[in-house]
Amino acid sequence: MIRQINVKDIRQAADTWLKISIDKYSFVCEHIGISSREFWSDKLPEMIQTTLEADGYVYQVHDQIQGFLTMRPENSCGYYVYELFVDSPWQGKRIAGEALINHAKS
């Protein structure tokens, strides 16, 4: 089920974001000499704030958020995808991410 993200979802979405960011984007902090966990954990409050301010949707099955997408308005073309994160067990299955993208297009 796809539905609009709400404040109750933010902890689960933030956990997904942090886990994926630490794992997949460690290269971002290699040159500044801090751990990926420390770098991304420091960014977590900002991520939560921007996610709550954006137009966002979650893909949820049985009370578990499998992925989320946020969009931002763009003056000239409507909206653009700001964030798209799919929890690790669901990555590559073309379910949650594809469903969220298709929902955003509509």
Short mmCIF file of C-alpha atoms in Angstrom, two decimals:
data_model
loop_
_atom_site.label_atom_id
_atom_site.label_comp_id
_atom_site.label_asym_id
_atom_site.label_seq_id
_atom_site.Cartn_x
_atom_site.Cartn_y
_atom_site.Cartn_z
CA MET A 1 0.00 0.00 0.00
CA ILE A 2 1.22 3.48 -0.83
CA ARG A 3 0.15 6.34 1.36
CA GLN A 4 1.34 9.77 2.41
CA ILE A 5 4.14 9.77 4.96
CA ASN A 6 3.28 11.06 8.42
CA VAL A 7 5.04 11.87 11.67
CA LYS A 8 4.48 8.32 12.99
CA ASP A 9 6.47 6.95 10.02
CA ILE A 10 9.52 9.13 10.45
CA ARG A 11 11.46 6.89 12.83
CA GLN A 12 11.18 3.86 10.55
CA ALA A 13 11.97 5.96 7.46
CA ALA A 14 14.94 7.56 9.24
CA ASP A 15 16.27 4.14 10.27
CA THR A 16 16.07 2.97 6.64
CA TRP A 17 17.76 6.15 5.41
CA LEU A 18 20.56 5.88 7.97
CA LYS A 19 21.24 2.18 7.35
CA ILE A 20 21.40 2.63 3.58
CA SER A 21 23.42 5.86 3.76
CA ILE A 22 26.04 4.26 6.02
CA ASP A 23 26.28 1.19 3.79
CA LYS A 24 26.03 2.65 0.28
CA TYR A 25 27.47 6.15 0.64
CA SER A 26 30.56 5.60 2.76
CA PHE A 27 32.67 7.13 -0.04
CA VAL A 28 31.25 10.55 0.86
CA CYS A 29 33.22 10.75 4.09
CA GLU A 30 36.39 8.84 3.17
CA HIS A 31 38.30 12.02 2.32
CA ILE A 32 37.40 13.88 5.53
CA GLY A 33 38.60 11.20 7.91
CA ILE A 34 35.46 10.30 9.86
CA SER A 35 33.45 7.12 9.88
CA SER A 36 30.45 6.71 7.64
CA ARG A 37 28.29 6.04 10.72
CA GLU A 38 29.40 9.27 12.41
CA PHE A 39 28.98 11.36 9.25
CA TRP A 40 25.48 10.13 8.42
CA SER A 41 24.31 10.05 12.03
CA ASP A 42 25.19 13.75 12.28
CA LYS A 43 22.97 14.38 9.21
CA LEU A 44 19.98 12.51 10.66
CA PRO A 45 18.18 15.51 12.27
CA GLU A 46 18.43 17.42 8.97
CA MET A 47 17.12 14.40 7.05
CA ILE A 48 14.14 14.10 9.39
CA GLN A 49 13.30 17.78 9.05
CA THR A 50 13.53 17.83 5.24
CA THR A 51 11.51 14.62 4.98
CA LEU A 52 8.74 16.08 7.10
CA GLU A 53 8.72 19.27 5.01
CA ALA A 54 8.55 17.47 1.66
CA ASP A 55 5.65 15.77 -0.07
CA GLY A 56 6.35 12.17 0.81
CA TYR A 57 4.94 8.69 0.41
CA VAL A 58 5.67 5.33 1.95
CA TYR A 59 5.31 1.84 0.53
CA GLN A 60 4.02 -0.25 3.41
CA VAL A 61 3.19 -3.94 3.83
CA HIS A 62 1.86 -5.27 7.15
CA ASP A 63 2.86 -2.17 9.16
CA GLN A 64 6.42 -2.33 7.77
CA ILE A 65 7.66 0.50 5.61
CA GLN A 66 9.62 -1.06 2.78
CA GLY A 67 10.52 2.22 1.14
CA PHE A 68 9.76 5.91 0.96
CA LEU A 69 9.93 8.72 -1.55
CA THR A 70 9.87 12.48 -1.07
CA MET A 71 9.29 15.14 -3.70
CA ARG A 72 10.01 18.85 -3.84
CA PRO A 73 8.28 21.47 -5.97
CA GLU A 74 10.23 22.76 -8.96
CA ASN A 75 8.94 26.03 -10.40
CA SER A 76 9.38 25.15 -14.05
CA CYS A 77 8.36 21.49 -14.14
CA GLY A 78 6.14 20.56 -11.22
CA TYR A 79 8.01 18.28 -8.82
CA TYR A 80 11.27 16.36 -8.65
CA VAL A 81 12.19 13.31 -6.60
CA TYR A 82 14.22 14.45 -3.61
CA GLU A 83 14.73 11.11 -1.85
CA LEU A 84 13.99 7.51 -2.74
CA PHE A 85 15.08 4.84 -0.28
CA VAL A 86 14.09 1.18 -0.27
CA ASP A 87 14.97 -1.00 2.71
CA SER A 88 17.77 -3.47 1.99
CA PRO A 89 15.68 -6.68 1.88
CA TRP A 90 13.45 -5.14 -0.78
CA GLN A 91 16.13 -3.59 -3.00
CA GLY A 92 16.39 -4.96 -6.52
CA LYS A 93 12.98 -6.62 -6.45
CA ARG A 94 11.30 -3.86 -8.49
CA ILE A 95 8.40 -3.66 -6.08
CA ALA A 96 8.62 -0.82 -3.57
CA GLY A 97 10.81 1.57 -5.56
CA GLU A 98 8.96 1.04 -8.81
CA ALA A 99 5.59 1.44 -7.13
CA LEU A 100 6.71 4.67 -5.45
CA ILE A 101 8.06 6.10 -8.71
CA ASN A 102 4.86 5.23 -10.55
CA HIS A 103 2.82 6.83 -7.79
CA ALA A 104 4.96 9.98 -7.96
CA LYS A 105 4.44 10.19 -11.73
CA SER A 106 0.69 10.20 -11.29
#
